[in-house]
PDB file of C-alpha atoms and ligand atoms in Angstrom:
ATOM      1  CA  UNK C   1     -28.965  35.735  59.949  1.00 64.00           C
ATOM      2  CA  UNK C   2     -27.113  35.039  56.855  1.00 83.00           C
ATOM      3  CA  UNK C   3     -28.024  38.432  55.514  1.00 87.00           C
ATOM      4  CA  UNK C   4     -26.674  39.988  58.655  1.00 89.00           C
ATOM      5  CA  UNK C   5     -23.214  38.167  58.160  1.00 92.00           C
ATOM      6  CA  UNK C   6     -23.174  39.268  54.480  1.00 93.00           C
ATOM      7  CA  UNK C   7     -23.805  42.855  55.499  1.00 93.00           C
ATOM      8  CA  UNK C   8     -21.172  42.677  58.149  1.00 92.00           C
ATOM      9  CA  UNK C   9     -18.511  41.066  56.015  1.00 91.00           C
ATOM     10  CA  UNK C  10     -19.455  43.758  53.260  1.00 91.00           C
ATOM     11  CA  UNK C  11     -18.929  46.635  55.735  1.00 92.00           C
ATOM     12  CA  UNK C  12     -15.788  45.171  57.175  1.00 91.00           C
ATOM     13  CA  UNK C  13     -14.334  44.934  53.601  1.00 88.00           C
ATOM     14  CA  UNK C  14     -15.203  48.773  52.857  1.00 89.00           C
ATOM     15  CA  UNK C  15     -13.097  50.003  55.780  1.00 90.00           C
ATOM     16  CA  UNK C  16     -10.173  47.205  55.754  1.00 90.00           C
ATOM     17  CA  UNK C  17      -7.187  47.731  53.520  1.00 86.00           C
ATOM     18  CA  UNK C  18      -6.981  45.397  50.514  1.00 83.00           C
ATOM     19  CA  UNK C  19      -5.554  42.022  51.012  1.00 82.00           C
ATOM     20  CA  UNK C  20      -3.847  41.921  47.615  1.00 86.00           C
ATOM     21  CA  UNK C  21      -0.530  43.722  46.692  1.00 85.00           C
ATOM     22  CA  UNK C  22      -0.135  46.392  44.220  1.00 88.00           C
ATOM     23  CA  UNK C  23       2.104  44.395  41.999  1.00 89.00           C
ATOM     24  CA  UNK C  24       3.779  45.378  39.707  1.00 89.00           C
ATOM     25  CA  UNK C  25       3.683  49.082  41.047  1.00 92.00           C
ATOM     26  CA  UNK C  26       4.780  47.679  44.478  1.00 89.00           C
ATOM     27  CA  UNK C  27       7.520  44.892  44.610  1.00 88.00           C
ATOM     28  CA  UNK C  28       8.266  43.021  47.724  1.00 88.00           C
ATOM     29  CA  UNK C  29      11.891  41.874  48.280  1.00 90.00           C
ATOM     30  CA  UNK C  30      12.125  38.300  47.263  1.00 91.00           C
ATOM     31  CA  UNK C  31      13.106  35.709  50.046  1.00 94.00           C
ATOM     32  CA  UNK C  32      16.760  34.951  50.122  1.00 94.00           C
ATOM     33  CA  UNK C  33      16.190  31.140  49.519  1.00 94.00           C
ATOM     34  CA  UNK C  34      14.017  31.999  46.270  1.00 96.00           C
ATOM     35  CA  UNK C  35      15.414  29.925  43.250  1.00 97.00           C
ATOM     36  CA  UNK C  36      15.222  31.977  40.170  1.00 96.00           C
ATOM     37  CA  UNK C  37      17.423  32.427  37.091  1.00 97.00           C
ATOM     38  CA  UNK C  38      20.438  30.266  36.874  1.00 97.00           C
ATOM     39  CA  UNK C  39      23.897  31.635  36.270  1.00 97.00           C
ATOM     40  CA  UNK C  40      27.076  29.955  35.286  1.00 97.00           C
ATOM     41  CA  UNK C  41      30.670  30.778  35.944  1.00 95.00           C
ATOM     42  CA  UNK C  42      32.861  30.070  32.821  1.00 93.00           C
ATOM     43  CA  UNK C  43      36.066  30.429  34.912  1.00 93.00           C
ATOM     44  CA  UNK C  44      35.723  27.413  37.031  1.00 93.00           C
ATOM     45  CA  UNK C  45      33.951  25.198  34.570  1.00 96.00           C
ATOM     46  CA  UNK C  46      35.604  21.965  33.234  1.00 95.00           C
ATOM     47  CA  UNK C  47      33.067  21.017  30.760  1.00 95.00           C
ATOM     48  CA  UNK C  48      32.253  17.845  32.437  1.00 96.00           C
ATOM     49  CA  UNK C  49      28.390  18.314  31.734  1.00 97.00           C
ATOM     50  CA  UNK C  50      27.216  16.586  34.882  1.00 98.00           C
ATOM     51  CA  UNK C  51      24.829  19.478  35.264  1.00 98.00           C
ATOM     52  CA  UNK C  52      23.424  18.680  32.001  1.00 98.00           C
ATOM     53  CA  UNK C  53      23.277  14.979  32.534  1.00 98.00           C
ATOM     54  CA  UNK C  54      21.434  15.410  36.114  1.00 98.00           C
ATOM     55  CA  UNK C  55      18.863  18.043  34.943  1.00 98.00           C
ATOM     56  CA  UNK C  56      15.450  16.468  34.972  1.00 98.00           C
ATOM     57  CA  UNK C  57      14.189  18.908  32.657  1.00 98.00           C
ATOM     58  CA  UNK C  58      16.774  18.864  29.778  1.00 98.00           C
ATOM     59  CA  UNK C  59      17.266  22.541  30.399  1.00 98.00           C
ATOM     60  CA  UNK C  60      21.041  22.655  30.048  1.00 98.00           C
ATOM     61  CA  UNK C  61      23.375  22.185  27.143  1.00 97.00           C
ATOM     62  CA  UNK C  62      27.296  22.383  27.444  1.00 97.00           C
ATOM     63  CA  UNK C  63      28.524  23.020  24.066  1.00 96.00           C
ATOM     64  CA  UNK C  64      32.251  22.312  23.802  1.00 95.00           C
ATOM     65  CA  UNK C  65      34.154  24.254  21.164  1.00 94.00           C
ATOM     66  CA  UNK C  66      37.661  23.361  22.647  1.00 93.00           C
ATOM     67  CA  UNK C  67      38.045  21.634  25.928  1.00 91.00           C
ATOM     68  CA  UNK C  68      41.617  22.085  26.395  1.00 91.00           C
ATOM     69  CA  UNK C  69      41.352  25.793  25.990  1.00 93.00           C
ATOM     70  CA  UNK C  70      38.270  25.737  28.134  1.00 92.00           C
ATOM     71  CA  UNK C  71      35.991  27.233  25.345  1.00 94.00           C
ATOM     72  CA  UNK C  72      32.415  26.340  26.422  1.00 96.00           C
ATOM     73  CA  UNK C  73      29.101  27.814  25.638  1.00 96.00           C
ATOM     74  CA  UNK C  74      26.438  27.302  28.281  1.00 97.00           C
ATOM     75  CA  UNK C  75      22.974  27.092  26.877  1.00 97.00           C
ATOM     76  CA  UNK C  76      20.138  27.425  29.291  1.00 97.00           C
ATOM     77  CA  UNK C  77      16.493  26.801  28.292  1.00 96.00           C
ATOM     78  CA  UNK C  78      14.985  28.951  30.880  1.00 96.00           C
ATOM     79  CA  UNK C  79      11.405  27.872  29.665  1.00 95.00           C
ATOM     80  CA  UNK C  80      12.130  24.178  30.654  1.00 96.00           C
ATOM     81  CA  UNK C  81      13.847  24.911  33.903  1.00 97.00           C
ATOM     82  CA  UNK C  82      11.733  23.705  36.938  1.00 97.00           C
ATOM     83  CA  UNK C  83      14.140  25.634  39.315  1.00 97.00           C
ATOM     84  CA  UNK C  84      14.891  22.394  41.244  1.00 98.00           C
ATOM     85  CA  UNK C  85      18.317  23.393  41.927  1.00 97.00           C
ATOM     86  CA  UNK C  86      19.810  20.023  40.951  1.00 98.00           C
ATOM     87  CA  UNK C  87      22.542  21.309  38.715  1.00 98.00           C
ATOM     88  CA  UNK C  88      23.756  23.459  41.347  1.00 98.00           C
ATOM     89  CA  UNK C  89      24.055  20.588  43.697  1.00 98.00           C
ATOM     90  CA  UNK C  90      25.628  18.411  40.957  1.00 98.00           C
ATOM     91  CA  UNK C  91      28.350  20.763  39.889  1.00 98.00           C
ATOM     92  CA  UNK C  92      31.378  19.799  41.908  1.00 97.00           C
ATOM     93  CA  UNK C  93      33.312  23.001  40.766  1.00 97.00           C
ATOM     94  CA  UNK C  94      30.639  25.475  42.292  1.00 97.00           C
ATOM     95  CA  UNK C  95      30.075  27.090  38.872  1.00 97.00           C
ATOM     96  CA  UNK C  96      26.336  27.382  39.198  1.00 98.00           C
ATOM     97  CA  UNK C  97      24.105  29.627  41.317  1.00 97.00           C
ATOM     98  CA  UNK C  98      20.484  30.518  41.191  1.00 97.00           C
ATOM     99  CA  UNK C  99      19.656  34.191  41.676  1.00 96.00           C
ATOM    100  CA  UNK C 100      16.941  34.960  44.003  1.00 95.00           C
ATOM    101  CA  UNK C 101      15.676  38.142  42.438  1.00 93.00           C
ATOM    102  CA  UNK C 102      15.323  37.318  38.674  1.00 93.00           C
ATOM    103  CA  UNK C 103      12.024  35.709  38.665  1.00 92.00           C
ATOM    104  CA  UNK C 104      10.085  37.897  36.408  1.00 91.00           C
ATOM    105  CA  UNK C 105      10.828  35.714  33.368  1.00 91.00           C
ATOM    106  CA  UNK C 106       7.953  36.362  30.911  1.00 88.00           C
ATOM    107  CA  UNK C 107       8.761  37.177  27.419  1.00 85.00           C
ATOM    108  CA  UNK C 108       6.773  38.032  24.186  1.00 87.00           C
ATOM    109  CA  UNK C 109       9.125  35.895  22.041  1.00 87.00           C
ATOM    110  CA  UNK C 110      10.420  32.284  22.308  1.00 86.00           C
ATOM    111  CA  UNK C 111      14.173  33.636  21.846  1.00 82.00           C
ATOM    112  CA  UNK C 112      13.946  35.205  25.317  1.00 84.00           C
ATOM    113  CA  UNK C 113      13.902  31.759  26.829  1.00 93.00           C
ATOM    114  CA  UNK C 114      17.251  30.615  25.459  1.00 93.00           C
ATOM    115  CA  UNK C 115      19.884  32.103  27.517  1.00 95.00           C
ATOM    116  CA  UNK C 116      23.485  31.818  26.480  1.00 96.00           C
ATOM    117  CA  UNK C 117      26.601  32.242  28.872  1.00 96.00           C
ATOM    118  CA  UNK C 118      30.083  32.225  27.688  1.00 95.00           C
ATOM    119  CA  UNK C 119      32.696  34.268  25.824  1.00 95.00           C
ATOM    120  CA  UNK C 120      30.956  36.784  23.350  1.00 95.00           C
ATOM    121  CA  UNK C 121      32.569  35.504  20.423  1.00 94.00           C
ATOM    122  CA  UNK C 122      32.175  31.875  21.258  1.00 95.00           C
ATOM    123  CA  UNK C 123      28.247  32.710  21.809  1.00 95.00           C
ATOM    124  CA  UNK C 124      27.994  34.374  18.510  1.00 94.00           C
ATOM    125  CA  UNK C 125      29.747  31.563  16.625  1.00 93.00           C
ATOM    126  CA  UNK C 126      27.401  29.110  18.262  1.00 93.00           C
ATOM    127  CA  UNK C 127      24.310  31.302  17.332  1.00 92.00           C
ATOM    128  CA  UNK C 128      25.193  31.601  13.769  1.00 91.00           C
ATOM    129  CA  UNK C 129      26.377  27.866  13.537  1.00 83.00           C
ATOM    130  CA  UNK C 130      30.065  28.175  12.729  1.00 74.00           C
ATOM    131  CA  UNK C 131      33.466  27.456  14.424  1.00 71.00           C
ATOM    132  CA  UNK C 132      35.488  30.383  15.601  1.00 70.00           C
ATOM    133  CA  UNK C 133      38.387  31.016  12.932  1.00 68.00           C
ATOM    134  CA  UNK C 134      41.183  30.331  15.401  1.00 67.00           C
ATOM    135  CA  UNK C 135      39.602  27.069  16.217  1.00 68.00           C
ATOM    136  CA  UNK C 136      39.120  26.227  12.402  1.00 66.00           C
ATOM    137  CA  UNK C 137      42.792  27.015  11.738  1.00 61.00           C
ATOM    138  CA  UNK C 138      44.134  24.737  14.886  1.00 59.00           C
ATOM    139  CA  UNK C 139      42.152  21.779  13.251  1.00 55.00           C
ATOM    140  CA  UNK C 140      43.807  22.163   9.821  1.00 55.00           C
TER     141      UNK C 140
HETATM  142  S1  SF4 Q 201      28.667  20.443  36.163  1.00 96.15           S
HETATM  143 FE1  SF4 Q 201      29.946  22.356  36.434  1.00 96.15          FE
HETATM  144  S2  SF4 Q 201      31.824  21.914  35.779  1.00 96.15           S
HETATM  145 FE2  SF4 Q 201      30.553  20.530  34.885  1.00 96.15          FE
HETATM  146  S3  SF4 Q 201      30.094  21.357  32.938  1.00 96.15           S
HETATM  147 FE3  SF4 Q 201      28.275  21.805  34.445  1.00 96.15          FE
HETATM  148  S4  SF4 Q 201      28.964  23.851  35.185  1.00 96.15           S
HETATM  149 FE4  SF4 Q 201      30.757  22.974  34.279  1.00 96.15          FE
HETATM  150  S1  SF4 Q 202      17.397  24.036  38.235  1.00 96.15           S
HETATM  151 FE1  SF4 Q 202      16.689  22.000  37.989  1.00 96.15          FE
HETATM  152  S2  SF4 Q 202      15.534  22.093  35.946  1.00 96.15           S
HETATM  153 FE2  SF4 Q 202      16.721  24.084  35.978  1.00 96.15          FE
HETATM  154  S3  SF4 Q 202      18.495  23.792  34.995  1.00 96.15           S
HETATM  155 FE3  SF4 Q 202      19.083  23.279  36.926  1.00 96.15          FE
HETATM  156  S4  SF4 Q 202      18.698  20.987  37.129  1.00 96.15           S
HETATM  157 FE4  SF4 Q 202      17.576  21.652  35.339  1.00 96.15          FE
END
């Protein structure tokens, strides 16, 4: 009896289409509600750092270069992020959004897991560990 069932299953499998998807050759659209990579809007940010404080995974750093001039750099440790969405809820300015279609986040080097948002020159100065010249001059 068991042998018959086995043969029946084997024959059914031969004629039915595979249950698996042909990823990565075929990609299905991500559900609208999927939480994938976090994005930050500099324009609205006040630098309050509530998002970083509330993040349970310590995945956010707000680097303040000049609070008055709204010179912030947002460092996102995507490898620590659990995609819980708490930061999006916590930000009262609505600066944070989670994309629903950026979920293929594997990388070959660790550098790919540190994402920087902000003005290009400010990000560059954070990366090389210097203060932007105009801020240095203002501090003198
Ligand atoms: S909570 Fe919002 S406004 Fe405050 S630092 Fe984070 S992103 Fe900026
Ligand atoms: S989604 Fe959750 S884990 Fe990821 S940065 Fe926001 S608060 Fe942190």
